[in-house]
Tab-separated table of C-alpha atoms in Angstrom:
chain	number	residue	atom	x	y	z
A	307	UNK	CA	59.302	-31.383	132.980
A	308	UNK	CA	60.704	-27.902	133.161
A	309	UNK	CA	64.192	-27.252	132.476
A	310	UNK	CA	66.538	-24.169	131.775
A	311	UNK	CA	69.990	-23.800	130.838
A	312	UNK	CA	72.567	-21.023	130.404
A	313	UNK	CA	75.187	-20.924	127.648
A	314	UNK	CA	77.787	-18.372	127.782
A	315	UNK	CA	81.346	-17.371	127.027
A	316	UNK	CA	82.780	-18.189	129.946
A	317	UNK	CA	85.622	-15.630	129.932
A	318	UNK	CA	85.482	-11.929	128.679
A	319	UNK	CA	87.468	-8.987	128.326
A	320	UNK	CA	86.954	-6.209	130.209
A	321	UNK	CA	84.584	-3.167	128.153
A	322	UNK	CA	83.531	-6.190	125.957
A	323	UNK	CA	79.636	-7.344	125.647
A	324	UNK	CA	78.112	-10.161	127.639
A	325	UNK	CA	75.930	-12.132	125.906
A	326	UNK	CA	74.293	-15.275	127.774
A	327	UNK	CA	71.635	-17.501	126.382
A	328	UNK	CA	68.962	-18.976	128.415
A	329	UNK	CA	67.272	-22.413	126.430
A	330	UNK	CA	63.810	-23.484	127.784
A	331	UNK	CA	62.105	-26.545	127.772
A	332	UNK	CA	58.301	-27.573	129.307
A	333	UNK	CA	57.367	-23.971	129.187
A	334	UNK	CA	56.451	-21.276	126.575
A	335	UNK	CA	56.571	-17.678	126.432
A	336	UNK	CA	53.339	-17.187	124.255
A	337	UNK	CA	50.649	-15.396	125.028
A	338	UNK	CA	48.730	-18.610	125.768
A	339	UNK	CA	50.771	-19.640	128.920
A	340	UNK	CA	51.744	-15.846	130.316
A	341	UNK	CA	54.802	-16.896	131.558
A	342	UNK	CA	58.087	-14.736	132.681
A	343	UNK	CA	61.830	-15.240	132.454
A	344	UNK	CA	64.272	-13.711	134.380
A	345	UNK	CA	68.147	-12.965	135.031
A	346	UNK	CA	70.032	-13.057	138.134
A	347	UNK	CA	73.579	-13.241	138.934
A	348	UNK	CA	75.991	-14.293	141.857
A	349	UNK	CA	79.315	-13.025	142.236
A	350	UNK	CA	81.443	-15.101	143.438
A	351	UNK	CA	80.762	-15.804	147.424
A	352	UNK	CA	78.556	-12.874	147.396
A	353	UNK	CA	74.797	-12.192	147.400
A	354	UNK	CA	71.798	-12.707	144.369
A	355	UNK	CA	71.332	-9.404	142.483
A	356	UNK	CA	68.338	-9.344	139.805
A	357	UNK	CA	68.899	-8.365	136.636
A	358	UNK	CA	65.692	-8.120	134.323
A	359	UNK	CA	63.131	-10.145	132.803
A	360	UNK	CA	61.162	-10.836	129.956
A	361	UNK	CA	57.180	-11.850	130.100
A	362	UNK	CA	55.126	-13.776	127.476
A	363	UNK	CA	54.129	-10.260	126.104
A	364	UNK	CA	57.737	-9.191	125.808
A	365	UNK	CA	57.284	-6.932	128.195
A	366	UNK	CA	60.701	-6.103	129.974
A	367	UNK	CA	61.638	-4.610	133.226
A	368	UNK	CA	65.168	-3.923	134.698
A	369	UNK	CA	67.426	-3.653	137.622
A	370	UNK	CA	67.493	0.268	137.329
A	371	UNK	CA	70.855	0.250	138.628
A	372	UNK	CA	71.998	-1.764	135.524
A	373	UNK	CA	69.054	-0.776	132.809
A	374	UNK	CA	71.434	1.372	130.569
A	375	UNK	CA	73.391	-1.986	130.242
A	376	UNK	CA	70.936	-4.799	129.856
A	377	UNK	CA	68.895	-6.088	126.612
A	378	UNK	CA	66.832	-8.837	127.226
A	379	UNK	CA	65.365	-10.255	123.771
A	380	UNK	CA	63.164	-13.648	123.639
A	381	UNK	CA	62.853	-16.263	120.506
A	382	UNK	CA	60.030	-18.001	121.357
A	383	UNK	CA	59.939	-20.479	118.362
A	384	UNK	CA	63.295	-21.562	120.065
A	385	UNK	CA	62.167	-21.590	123.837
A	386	UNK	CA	65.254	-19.135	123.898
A	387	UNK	CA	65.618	-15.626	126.072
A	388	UNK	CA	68.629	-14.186	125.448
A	389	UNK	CA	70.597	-11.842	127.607
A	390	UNK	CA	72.936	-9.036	126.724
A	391	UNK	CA	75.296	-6.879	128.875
A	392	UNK	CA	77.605	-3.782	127.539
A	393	UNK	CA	81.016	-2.625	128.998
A	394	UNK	CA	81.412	-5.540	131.276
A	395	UNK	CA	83.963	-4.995	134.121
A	396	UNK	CA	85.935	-7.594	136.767
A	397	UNK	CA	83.307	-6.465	138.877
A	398	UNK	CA	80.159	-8.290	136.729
A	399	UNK	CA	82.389	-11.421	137.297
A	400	UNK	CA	79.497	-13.583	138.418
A	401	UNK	CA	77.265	-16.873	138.039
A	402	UNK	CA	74.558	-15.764	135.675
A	403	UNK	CA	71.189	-17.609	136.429
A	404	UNK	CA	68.026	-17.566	133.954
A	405	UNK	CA	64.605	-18.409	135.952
A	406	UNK	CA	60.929	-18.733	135.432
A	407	UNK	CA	58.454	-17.107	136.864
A	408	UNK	CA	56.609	-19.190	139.592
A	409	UNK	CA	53.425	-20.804	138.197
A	410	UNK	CA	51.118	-21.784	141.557
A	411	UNK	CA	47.385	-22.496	141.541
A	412	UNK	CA	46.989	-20.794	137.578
A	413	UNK	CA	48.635	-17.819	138.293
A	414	UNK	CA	52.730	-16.687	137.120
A	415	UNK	CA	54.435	-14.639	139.521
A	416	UNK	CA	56.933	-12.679	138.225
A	417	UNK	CA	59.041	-12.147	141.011
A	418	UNK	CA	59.030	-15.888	142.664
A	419	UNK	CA	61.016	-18.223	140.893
A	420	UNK	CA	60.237	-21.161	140.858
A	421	UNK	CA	62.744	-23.500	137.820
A	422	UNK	CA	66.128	-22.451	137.774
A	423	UNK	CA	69.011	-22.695	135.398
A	424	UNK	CA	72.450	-24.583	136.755
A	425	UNK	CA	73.905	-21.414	135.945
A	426	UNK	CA	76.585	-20.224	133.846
A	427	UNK	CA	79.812	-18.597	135.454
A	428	UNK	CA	80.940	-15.561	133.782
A	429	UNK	CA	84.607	-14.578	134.329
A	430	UNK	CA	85.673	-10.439	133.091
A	431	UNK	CA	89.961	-10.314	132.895
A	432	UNK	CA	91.317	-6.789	133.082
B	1393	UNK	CA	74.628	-3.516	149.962
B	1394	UNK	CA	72.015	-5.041	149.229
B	1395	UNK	CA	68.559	-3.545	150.160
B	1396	UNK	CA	67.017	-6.190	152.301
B	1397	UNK	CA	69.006	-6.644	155.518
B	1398	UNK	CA	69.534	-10.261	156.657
B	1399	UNK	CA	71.771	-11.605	159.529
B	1400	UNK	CA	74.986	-13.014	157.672
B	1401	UNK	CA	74.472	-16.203	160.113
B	1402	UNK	CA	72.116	-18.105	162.183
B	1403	UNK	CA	72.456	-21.620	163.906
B	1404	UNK	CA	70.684	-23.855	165.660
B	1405	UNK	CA	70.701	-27.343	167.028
B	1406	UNK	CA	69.316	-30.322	165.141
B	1407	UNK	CA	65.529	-30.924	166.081
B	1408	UNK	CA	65.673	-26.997	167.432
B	1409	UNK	CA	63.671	-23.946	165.390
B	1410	UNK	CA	65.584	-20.801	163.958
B	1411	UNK	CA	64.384	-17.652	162.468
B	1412	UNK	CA	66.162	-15.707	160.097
B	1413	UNK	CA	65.046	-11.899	159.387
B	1414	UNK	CA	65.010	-10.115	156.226
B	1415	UNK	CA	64.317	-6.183	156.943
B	1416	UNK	CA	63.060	-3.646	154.242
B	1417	UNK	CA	61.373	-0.811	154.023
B	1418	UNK	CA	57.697	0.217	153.562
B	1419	UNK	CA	58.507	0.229	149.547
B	1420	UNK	CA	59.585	-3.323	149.537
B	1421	UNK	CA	58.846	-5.865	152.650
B	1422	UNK	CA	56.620	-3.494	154.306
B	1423	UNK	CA	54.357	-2.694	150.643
B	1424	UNK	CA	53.793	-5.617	149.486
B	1425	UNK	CA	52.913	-9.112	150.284
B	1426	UNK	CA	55.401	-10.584	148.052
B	1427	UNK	CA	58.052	-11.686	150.001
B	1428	UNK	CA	60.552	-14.837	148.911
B	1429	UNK	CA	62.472	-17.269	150.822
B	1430	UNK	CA	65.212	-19.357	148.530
B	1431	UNK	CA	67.592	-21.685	150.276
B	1432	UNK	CA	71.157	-22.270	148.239
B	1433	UNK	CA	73.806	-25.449	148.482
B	1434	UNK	CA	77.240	-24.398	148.006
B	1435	UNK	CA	77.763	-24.515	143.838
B	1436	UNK	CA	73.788	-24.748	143.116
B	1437	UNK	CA	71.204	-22.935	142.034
B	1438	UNK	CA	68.660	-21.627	144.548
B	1439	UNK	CA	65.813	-23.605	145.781
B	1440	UNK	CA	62.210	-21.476	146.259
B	1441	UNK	CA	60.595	-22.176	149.408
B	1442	UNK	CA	58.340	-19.441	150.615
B	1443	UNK	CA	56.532	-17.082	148.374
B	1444	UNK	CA	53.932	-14.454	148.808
B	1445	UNK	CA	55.430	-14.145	152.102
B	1446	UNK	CA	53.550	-17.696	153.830
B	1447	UNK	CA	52.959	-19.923	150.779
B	1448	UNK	CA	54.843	-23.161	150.255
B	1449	UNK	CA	55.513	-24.669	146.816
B	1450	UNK	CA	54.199	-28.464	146.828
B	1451	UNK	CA	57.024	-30.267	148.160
B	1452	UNK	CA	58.617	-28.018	150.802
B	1453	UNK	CA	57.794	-29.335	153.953
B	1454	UNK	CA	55.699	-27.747	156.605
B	1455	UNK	CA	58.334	-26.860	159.163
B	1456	UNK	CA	59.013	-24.447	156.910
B	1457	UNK	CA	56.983	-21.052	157.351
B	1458	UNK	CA	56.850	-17.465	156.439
B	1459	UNK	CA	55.181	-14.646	158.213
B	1460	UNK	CA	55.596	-10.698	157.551
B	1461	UNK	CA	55.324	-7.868	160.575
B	1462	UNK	CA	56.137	-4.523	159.080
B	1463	UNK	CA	58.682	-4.003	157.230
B	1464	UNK	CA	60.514	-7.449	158.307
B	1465	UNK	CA	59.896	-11.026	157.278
B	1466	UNK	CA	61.066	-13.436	159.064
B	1467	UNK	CA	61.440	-17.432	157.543
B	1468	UNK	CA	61.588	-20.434	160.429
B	1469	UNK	CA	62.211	-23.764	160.042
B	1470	UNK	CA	61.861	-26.113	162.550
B	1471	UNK	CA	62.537	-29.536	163.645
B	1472	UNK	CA	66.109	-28.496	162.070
B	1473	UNK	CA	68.169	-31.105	160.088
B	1474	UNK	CA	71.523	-31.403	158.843
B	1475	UNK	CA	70.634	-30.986	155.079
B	1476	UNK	CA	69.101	-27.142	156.398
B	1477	UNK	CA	72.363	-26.003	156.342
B	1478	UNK	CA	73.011	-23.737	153.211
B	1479	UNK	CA	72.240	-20.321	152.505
B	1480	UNK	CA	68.922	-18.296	152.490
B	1481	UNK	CA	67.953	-15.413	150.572
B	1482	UNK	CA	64.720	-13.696	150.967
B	1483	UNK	CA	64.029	-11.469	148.191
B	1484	UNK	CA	60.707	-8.629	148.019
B	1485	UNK	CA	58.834	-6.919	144.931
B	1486	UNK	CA	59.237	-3.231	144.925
B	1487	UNK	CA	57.600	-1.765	142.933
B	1488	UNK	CA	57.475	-1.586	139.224
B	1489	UNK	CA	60.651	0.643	138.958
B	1490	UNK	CA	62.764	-1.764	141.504
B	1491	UNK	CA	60.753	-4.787	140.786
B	1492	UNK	CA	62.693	-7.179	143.113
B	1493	UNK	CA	65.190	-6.382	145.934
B	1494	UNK	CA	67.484	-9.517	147.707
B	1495	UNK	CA	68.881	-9.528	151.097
B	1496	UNK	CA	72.536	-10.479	151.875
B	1497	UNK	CA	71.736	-13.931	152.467
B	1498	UNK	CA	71.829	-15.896	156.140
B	1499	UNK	CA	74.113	-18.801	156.279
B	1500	UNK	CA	72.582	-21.913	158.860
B	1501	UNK	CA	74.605	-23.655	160.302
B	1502	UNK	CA	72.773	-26.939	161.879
B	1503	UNK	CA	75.216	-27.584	165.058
């Protein structure tokens, strides 16, 4: 059974760093299983906006809007993908969502998403 | 502003069919044939139910479909019922510099 969960601050201060923790489980990021995590947040009553991922070969890609921001690290000997985010502002105030990459018939698709976190709500005060 | 442009509502009645659009442009939608449909309840997580533009995950039910023309995809779901309400999001790779674009999201309303 494949689960994901975020873990986060909750509340931070505005210029501070973000840093949310997505835990696995029925999954791996080895090389065996070529599997892909990614990040996507919600503000409040608004639209999802992708952040980044992180594949099996910890290869990374990145919103390019945000890229200068965003470090996306994985600790696969504790089904863990970790996200951080510099100089938050009210305006990151979001649901942060971790993920994984769709797996249909063999294949991962990286940009399909198929397990999802419950999410983790992110609050930056001014 | 997001880049894919969806209609910020769509209803229809219960048993009826609606369509909701997602437009893009020939570096997103119109590129690639990698277009995503995710519905959303109020205070949950998305749900995937299209991707590769037509393909169903086991468990979403065949009155759901995808199709592509252009640089729009479109997501119907017929025989409408009053758990379709929610919100849908199509999403679109684009390229390895954007990777993935969302739209604005649809809200259905099932009247």
């Amino acid at each position: 059974q494949v689960t994901l969960r975020e873990s986060g601050p909750g509340l931070v201060k505005r210029t501070q760093t973000l840093t949310v923790t997505c835990t696995f489980s029925g999954f791996s990021l080895t090389s065996s299983n070529r599997m892909c995590v990614s990040w996507i947040r919600q503000p409040p009553g608004k639209a999802l906006e992708w952040l980044g991922l992180v594949d099996w070969d910890d290869d990374k890609y990145f919103n390019p809007s945000l890229r200068t921001r965003l470090t996306i690290s994985k600790d696969t000997s504790k089904n863990q993908v970790v996200l951080t985010m510099t100089d938050m502002d009210p305006a990151d105030t979001a649901t942060y969502y971790c993920a994984r990459g769709g797996v249909f018939d063999g294949n991962t698709y990286y940009y399909a998403w198929d397990y999802w976190g419950q999410g983790t709500l992110v609050t930056v005060s001014s | 502003q997001s880049a894919l442009t969806q209609p910020p509502s769509a209803s229809g009645s219960l048993g009826q069919s609606v369509t909701i659009s997602c437009s893009g442009t020939s570096s997103d939608v119109g590129g690639y044939n990698s277009v995503t449909w995710y519905q959303q309840y109020p205070g949950q997580a998305p749900k995937l139910l299209i991707y590769e533009v037509n393909k169903r995950p086991s468990g979403v039910p065949d009155r759901v479909s995808g199709s592509k023309s252009g640089n729009t995809a479109s997501l119907t779901v017929s025989g409408l019922q009053a758990d379709d309400e929610g919100d849908y999001y199509c999403s679109s790779y684009a390229g390895r510099n954007n990777f993935v674009v969302f739209g604005g999201g649809t809200k259905l309303t099932v009247l």
